[in-house]
């Protein structure tokens, strides 16, 4: 009987010790769980970052390849755009030059009309004392001059080319940058004209008479009025 109890106790002790060792092993393993979880989380984050990194690198490579392909077309596009811009600027210069020529020609017409009116009016002022004649002649010159000059020239231009607009029919707001481009070119042309104005030779065409000042009197008219 004592031997049987001894054997039973020995078996139970062995099982208890095995269980205790197993529990101790589990506790040791369980104590490693937080560190293991952190390591697993770190590895997951590293893998996720590497995935995003490789994906971003691939997208960047595709975008840069597309940019290089698009850039290859820029030389032809810039050349074509420059040619069109130069053509536009050249056409605008032609329009401005022809309009200036028309203005100069009509200034001559206006000057001739002014002189005709002045001759006709002064020829009617041939009687009376000299002082009165001179005063009337001065008034006549100022009145006639007020009807001529730049305003009259602009009126004649409008009569010959009514409703002229530089960009008529262009619809500058139909396409983005169209108005900005034309404004830029117009500003550049205006700057060029301003810079070149002092260097240009003076026109042989006589300027229109001033509107509010006394115009010059031809020699024969002066002699006729004082006779």
mmCIF file of C-alpha atoms in Angstrom:
data_model
loop_
_atom_site.group_PDB
_atom_site.id
_atom_site.type_symbol
_atom_site.label_atom_id
_atom_site.label_comp_id
_atom_site.label_asym_id
_atom_site.label_seq_id
_atom_site.Cartn_x
_atom_site.Cartn_y
_atom_site.Cartn_z
ATOM 1 C CA UNK A 1 0.000 0.000 0.000
ATOM 2 C CA UNK A 2 2.670 2.568 0.834
ATOM 3 C CA UNK A 3 4.458 1.689 -2.395
ATOM 4 C CA UNK A 4 1.316 2.322 -4.427
ATOM 5 C CA UNK A 5 0.789 5.719 -2.761
ATOM 6 C CA UNK A 6 4.386 6.546 -3.330
ATOM 7 C CA UNK A 7 4.127 5.693 -7.014
ATOM 8 C CA UNK A 8 0.889 7.687 -7.416
ATOM 9 C CA UNK A 9 2.360 10.688 -5.681
ATOM 10 C CA UNK A 10 5.451 10.437 -7.819
ATOM 11 C CA UNK A 11 3.348 10.403 -10.978
ATOM 12 C CA UNK A 12 1.256 13.346 -9.814
ATOM 13 C CA UNK A 13 4.397 15.224 -8.853
ATOM 14 C CA UNK A 14 5.882 14.558 -12.247
ATOM 15 C CA UNK A 15 2.737 15.794 -13.966
ATOM 16 C CA UNK A 16 2.645 18.845 -11.747
ATOM 17 C CA UNK A 17 6.233 19.616 -12.467
ATOM 18 C CA UNK A 18 5.622 19.150 -16.183
ATOM 19 C CA UNK A 19 2.631 21.456 -15.957
ATOM 20 C CA UNK A 20 4.613 23.982 -13.974
ATOM 21 C CA UNK A 21 7.383 23.865 -16.554
ATOM 22 C CA UNK A 22 4.833 24.284 -19.349
ATOM 23 C CA UNK A 23 3.190 27.210 -17.573
ATOM 24 C CA UNK A 24 6.565 28.772 -16.988
ATOM 25 C CA UNK A 25 7.337 28.313 -20.666
ATOM 26 C CA UNK A 26 4.012 29.890 -21.623
ATOM 27 C CA UNK A 27 4.583 32.788 -19.264
ATOM 28 C CA UNK A 28 8.012 33.353 -20.758
ATOM 29 C CA UNK A 29 6.524 33.215 -24.227
ATOM 30 C CA UNK A 30 3.639 35.487 -23.225
ATOM 31 C CA UNK A 31 6.058 38.038 -21.852
ATOM 32 C CA UNK A 32 7.569 38.250 -25.316
ATOM 33 C CA UNK A 33 4.212 39.058 -26.919
ATOM 34 C CA UNK A 34 4.428 42.905 -26.679
ATOM 35 C CA UNK A 35 7.889 42.958 -28.223
ATOM 36 C CA UNK A 36 6.826 40.495 -30.881
ATOM 37 C CA UNK A 37 3.728 42.560 -31.670
ATOM 38 C CA UNK A 38 5.888 45.680 -32.019
ATOM 39 C CA UNK A 39 8.298 43.861 -34.310
ATOM 40 C CA UNK A 40 5.453 42.543 -36.447
ATOM 41 C CA UNK A 41 3.905 46.020 -36.618
ATOM 42 C CA UNK A 42 7.275 47.510 -37.534
ATOM 43 C CA UNK A 43 7.773 44.947 -40.300
ATOM 44 C CA UNK A 44 4.288 45.644 -41.632
ATOM 45 C CA UNK A 45 4.977 49.375 -41.667
ATOM 46 C CA UNK A 46 8.292 48.819 -43.403
ATOM 47 C CA UNK A 47 6.656 46.610 -46.015
ATOM 48 C CA UNK A 48 3.873 49.145 -46.536
ATOM 49 C CA UNK A 49 6.350 51.990 -46.890
ATOM 50 C CA UNK A 50 8.433 50.001 -49.323
ATOM 51 C CA UNK A 51 5.306 49.247 -51.342
ATOM 52 C CA UNK A 52 4.379 52.940 -51.451
ATOM 53 C CA UNK A 53 7.981 53.838 -52.261
ATOM 54 C CA UNK A 54 8.193 51.447 -55.183
ATOM 55 C CA UNK A 55 4.767 52.498 -56.420
ATOM 56 C CA UNK A 56 5.741 56.180 -56.255
ATOM 57 C CA UNK A 57 9.038 55.500 -58.021
ATOM 58 C CA UNK A 58 7.199 53.678 -60.798
ATOM 59 C CA UNK A 59 4.669 56.478 -61.178
ATOM 60 C CA UNK A 60 7.497 59.030 -61.240
ATOM 61 C CA UNK A 61 9.293 56.994 -63.893
ATOM 62 C CA UNK A 62 6.156 56.872 -66.040
ATOM 63 C CA UNK A 63 5.553 60.612 -65.585
ATOM 64 C CA UNK A 64 9.152 61.506 -66.429
ATOM 65 C CA UNK A 65 9.029 59.320 -69.515
ATOM 66 C CA UNK A 66 5.852 61.093 -70.616
ATOM 67 C CA UNK A 67 7.471 64.473 -69.899
ATOM 68 C CA UNK A 68 10.483 63.552 -72.017
ATOM 69 C CA UNK A 69 8.230 62.460 -74.859
ATOM 70 C CA UNK A 70 6.228 65.688 -74.645
ATOM 71 C CA UNK A 71 9.415 67.752 -74.491
ATOM 72 C CA UNK A 72 10.578 66.244 -77.766
ATOM 73 C CA UNK A 73 7.658 68.031 -79.466
ATOM 74 C CA UNK A 74 8.426 71.415 -77.923
ATOM 75 C CA UNK A 75 11.059 72.432 -80.447
ATOM 76 C CA UNK A 76 8.619 72.162 -83.363
ATOM 77 C CA UNK A 77 5.791 73.711 -81.360
ATOM 78 C CA UNK A 78 7.919 76.661 -80.226
ATOM 79 C CA UNK A 79 9.147 77.215 -83.776
ATOM 80 C CA UNK A 80 5.583 77.140 -85.127
ATOM 81 C CA UNK A 81 4.308 79.409 -82.362
ATOM 82 C CA UNK A 82 7.173 81.849 -82.898
ATOM 83 C CA UNK A 83 6.456 81.949 -86.624
ATOM 84 C CA UNK A 84 2.777 82.621 -85.981
ATOM 85 C CA UNK A 85 3.567 85.302 -83.401
ATOM 86 C CA UNK A 86 6.019 86.946 -85.793
ATOM 87 C CA UNK A 87 3.421 86.780 -88.553
ATOM 88 C CA UNK A 88 0.834 88.345 -86.248
ATOM 89 C CA UNK A 89 3.248 91.095 -85.217
ATOM 90 C CA UNK A 90 4.229 91.722 -88.833
ATOM 91 C CA UNK A 91 0.582 91.977 -89.881
ATOM 92 C CA UNK A 92 -0.177 94.360 -87.030
ATOM 93 C CA UNK A 93 2.786 96.501 -88.078
ATOM 94 C CA UNK A 94 1.470 96.549 -91.645
ATOM 95 C CA UNK A 95 -1.982 97.593 -90.459
ATOM 96 C CA UNK A 96 -0.476 100.352 -88.338
ATOM 97 C CA UNK A 97 1.834 101.505 -91.146
ATOM 98 C CA UNK A 98 -0.980 101.696 -93.685
ATOM 99 C CA UNK A 99 -3.247 103.509 -91.233
ATOM 100 C CA UNK A 100 -0.461 105.996 -90.540
ATOM 101 C CA UNK A 101 0.047 106.495 -94.260
ATOM 102 C CA UNK A 102 -3.668 107.146 -94.641
ATOM 103 C CA UNK A 103 -3.529 109.599 -91.733
ATOM 104 C CA UNK A 104 -0.592 111.444 -93.307
ATOM 105 C CA UNK A 105 -2.353 111.619 -96.674
ATOM 106 C CA UNK A 106 -5.591 112.844 -95.169
ATOM 107 C CA UNK A 107 -3.619 115.392 -93.161
ATOM 108 C CA UNK A 108 -2.534 116.840 -96.501
ATOM 109 C CA UNK A 109 -6.162 116.864 -97.636
ATOM 110 C CA UNK A 110 -7.170 118.580 -94.413
ATOM 111 C CA UNK A 111 -4.397 121.160 -94.853
ATOM 112 C CA UNK A 112 -5.526 121.900 -98.391
ATOM 113 C CA UNK A 113 -9.143 122.242 -97.263
ATOM 114 C CA UNK A 114 -8.026 124.545 -94.475
ATOM 115 C CA UNK A 115 -6.047 126.753 -96.847
ATOM 116 C CA UNK A 116 -8.950 126.856 -99.326
ATOM 117 C CA UNK A 117 -11.364 127.946 -96.609
ATOM 118 C CA UNK A 118 -8.888 130.482 -95.300
ATOM 119 C CA UNK A 119 -8.256 131.967 -98.768
ATOM 120 C CA UNK A 120 -11.967 132.201 -99.444
ATOM 121 C CA UNK A 121 -12.694 133.827 -96.091
ATOM 122 C CA UNK A 122 -9.789 136.283 -96.282
ATOM 123 C CA UNK A 123 -10.702 137.313 -99.803
ATOM 124 C CA UNK A 124 -14.061 138.429 -98.461
ATOM 125 C CA UNK A 125 -12.324 140.594 -95.837
ATOM 126 C CA UNK A 126 -10.759 143.168 -98.162
ATOM 127 C CA UNK A 127 -12.597 146.331 -97.113
ATOM 128 C CA UNK A 128 -12.430 148.421 -93.948
ATOM 129 C CA UNK A 129 -9.578 149.911 -91.919
ATOM 130 C CA UNK A 130 -6.386 147.896 -91.515
ATOM 131 C CA UNK A 131 -6.820 147.249 -87.776
ATOM 132 C CA UNK A 132 -10.346 145.925 -88.211
ATOM 133 C CA UNK A 133 -9.253 143.746 -91.120
ATOM 134 C CA UNK A 134 -6.369 142.311 -89.099
ATOM 135 C CA UNK A 135 -8.636 141.579 -86.128
ATOM 136 C CA UNK A 136 -11.210 139.917 -88.345
ATOM 137 C CA UNK A 137 -8.516 137.924 -90.143
ATOM 138 C CA UNK A 138 -7.162 136.688 -86.824
ATOM 139 C CA UNK A 139 -10.632 135.567 -85.731
ATOM 140 C CA UNK A 140 -11.263 133.918 -89.079
ATOM 141 C CA UNK A 141 -8.023 131.959 -88.861
ATOM 142 C CA UNK A 142 -8.856 130.675 -85.376
ATOM 143 C CA UNK A 143 -12.407 129.716 -86.325
ATOM 144 C CA UNK A 144 -11.303 127.862 -89.446
ATOM 145 C CA UNK A 145 -8.406 126.176 -87.632
ATOM 146 C CA UNK A 146 -10.831 124.865 -85.019
ATOM 147 C CA UNK A 147 -12.641 122.947 -87.764
ATOM 148 C CA UNK A 148 -9.474 121.191 -88.907
ATOM 149 C CA UNK A 149 -6.602 119.213 -87.470
ATOM 150 C CA UNK A 150 -6.514 115.728 -85.955
ATOM 151 C CA UNK A 151 -10.237 115.590 -85.211
ATOM 152 C CA UNK A 152 -11.087 116.331 -88.839
ATOM 153 C CA UNK A 153 -8.521 113.785 -90.031
ATOM 154 C CA UNK A 154 -10.041 111.117 -87.784
ATOM 155 C CA UNK A 155 -13.464 111.978 -89.147
ATOM 156 C CA UNK A 156 -12.278 111.541 -92.725
ATOM 157 C CA UNK A 157 -10.645 108.215 -91.835
ATOM 158 C CA UNK A 158 -13.912 107.025 -90.316
ATOM 159 C CA UNK A 159 -15.787 108.135 -93.428
ATOM 160 C CA UNK A 160 -13.406 106.212 -95.702
ATOM 161 C CA UNK A 161 -13.123 103.155 -93.420
ATOM 162 C CA UNK A 162 -16.176 103.130 -91.159
ATOM 163 C CA UNK A 163 -16.171 101.007 -88.024
ATOM 164 C CA UNK A 164 -12.592 99.803 -88.396
ATOM 165 C CA UNK A 165 -11.354 97.537 -85.581
ATOM 166 C CA UNK A 166 -7.900 95.972 -85.531
ATOM 167 C CA UNK A 167 -9.159 92.650 -84.160
ATOM 168 C CA UNK A 168 -12.574 92.602 -85.799
ATOM 169 C CA UNK A 169 -13.813 89.021 -86.176
ATOM 170 C CA UNK A 170 -10.994 87.583 -84.045
ATOM 171 C CA UNK A 171 -13.166 86.678 -80.999
ATOM 172 C CA UNK A 172 -10.320 87.187 -78.545
ATOM 173 C CA UNK A 173 -12.228 85.548 -75.684
ATOM 174 C CA UNK A 174 -12.991 82.290 -77.504
ATOM 175 C CA UNK A 175 -9.729 80.588 -76.540
ATOM 176 C CA UNK A 176 -7.736 81.021 -73.312
ATOM 177 C CA UNK A 177 -4.601 83.174 -73.648
ATOM 178 C CA UNK A 178 -5.720 84.634 -77.003
ATOM 179 C CA UNK A 179 -6.477 88.078 -75.587
ATOM 180 C CA UNK A 180 -3.398 87.945 -73.338
ATOM 181 C CA UNK A 181 -1.226 87.132 -76.336
ATOM 182 C CA UNK A 182 -2.606 89.931 -78.490
ATOM 183 C CA UNK A 183 -2.317 92.409 -75.618
ATOM 184 C CA UNK A 184 1.294 91.368 -75.083
ATOM 185 C CA UNK A 185 2.143 91.799 -78.754
ATOM 186 C CA UNK A 186 0.353 95.148 -78.955
ATOM 187 C CA UNK A 187 2.255 96.360 -75.889
ATOM 188 C CA UNK A 188 5.527 95.204 -77.443
ATOM 189 C CA UNK A 189 4.756 96.972 -80.712
ATOM 190 C CA UNK A 190 3.825 100.145 -78.848
ATOM 191 C CA UNK A 191 7.117 99.992 -76.956
ATOM 192 C CA UNK A 192 9.005 99.487 -80.223
ATOM 193 C CA UNK A 193 7.239 102.441 -81.809
ATOM 194 C CA UNK A 194 8.025 104.627 -78.811
ATOM 195 C CA UNK A 195 11.679 103.585 -78.843
ATOM 196 C CA UNK A 196 12.049 104.143 -82.582
ATOM 197 C CA UNK A 197 10.148 107.424 -82.790
ATOM 198 C CA UNK A 198 13.167 109.740 -82.199
ATOM 199 C CA UNK A 199 15.225 107.843 -84.779
ATOM 200 C CA UNK A 200 12.666 108.010 -87.566
ATOM 201 C CA UNK A 201 13.197 110.721 -90.215
ATOM 202 C CA UNK A 202 10.725 113.549 -90.173
ATOM 203 C CA UNK A 203 7.936 113.163 -92.685
ATOM 204 C CA UNK A 204 7.894 115.489 -95.665
ATOM 205 C CA UNK A 205 4.120 115.775 -95.292
ATOM 206 C CA UNK A 206 3.200 119.092 -93.642
ATOM 207 C CA UNK A 207 1.492 118.606 -90.276
ATOM 208 C CA UNK A 208 -2.178 119.531 -89.901
ATOM 209 C CA UNK A 209 -2.857 123.034 -88.575
ATOM 210 C CA UNK A 210 -3.315 123.410 -84.822
ATOM 211 C CA UNK A 211 -6.926 123.603 -83.776
ATOM 212 C CA UNK A 212 -6.710 126.510 -81.356
ATOM 213 C CA UNK A 213 -3.629 128.438 -82.491
ATOM 214 C CA UNK A 214 -3.172 130.745 -85.439
ATOM 215 C CA UNK A 215 -1.903 128.891 -88.513
ATOM 216 C CA UNK A 216 0.828 130.312 -90.699
ATOM 217 C CA UNK A 217 -0.279 132.671 -93.482
ATOM 218 C CA UNK A 218 1.140 132.123 -96.971
ATOM 219 C CA UNK A 219 3.192 135.068 -98.244
ATOM 220 C CA UNK A 220 0.779 135.989 -101.029
ATOM 221 C CA UNK A 221 -2.184 135.975 -98.622
ATOM 222 C CA UNK A 222 -0.357 138.245 -96.191
ATOM 223 C CA UNK A 223 0.490 140.639 -98.975
ATOM 224 C CA UNK A 224 -3.082 140.618 -100.250
ATOM 225 C CA UNK A 225 -4.620 141.345 -96.877
ATOM 226 C CA UNK A 226 -2.318 144.284 -96.201
ATOM 227 C CA UNK A 227 -2.838 145.844 -99.623
#
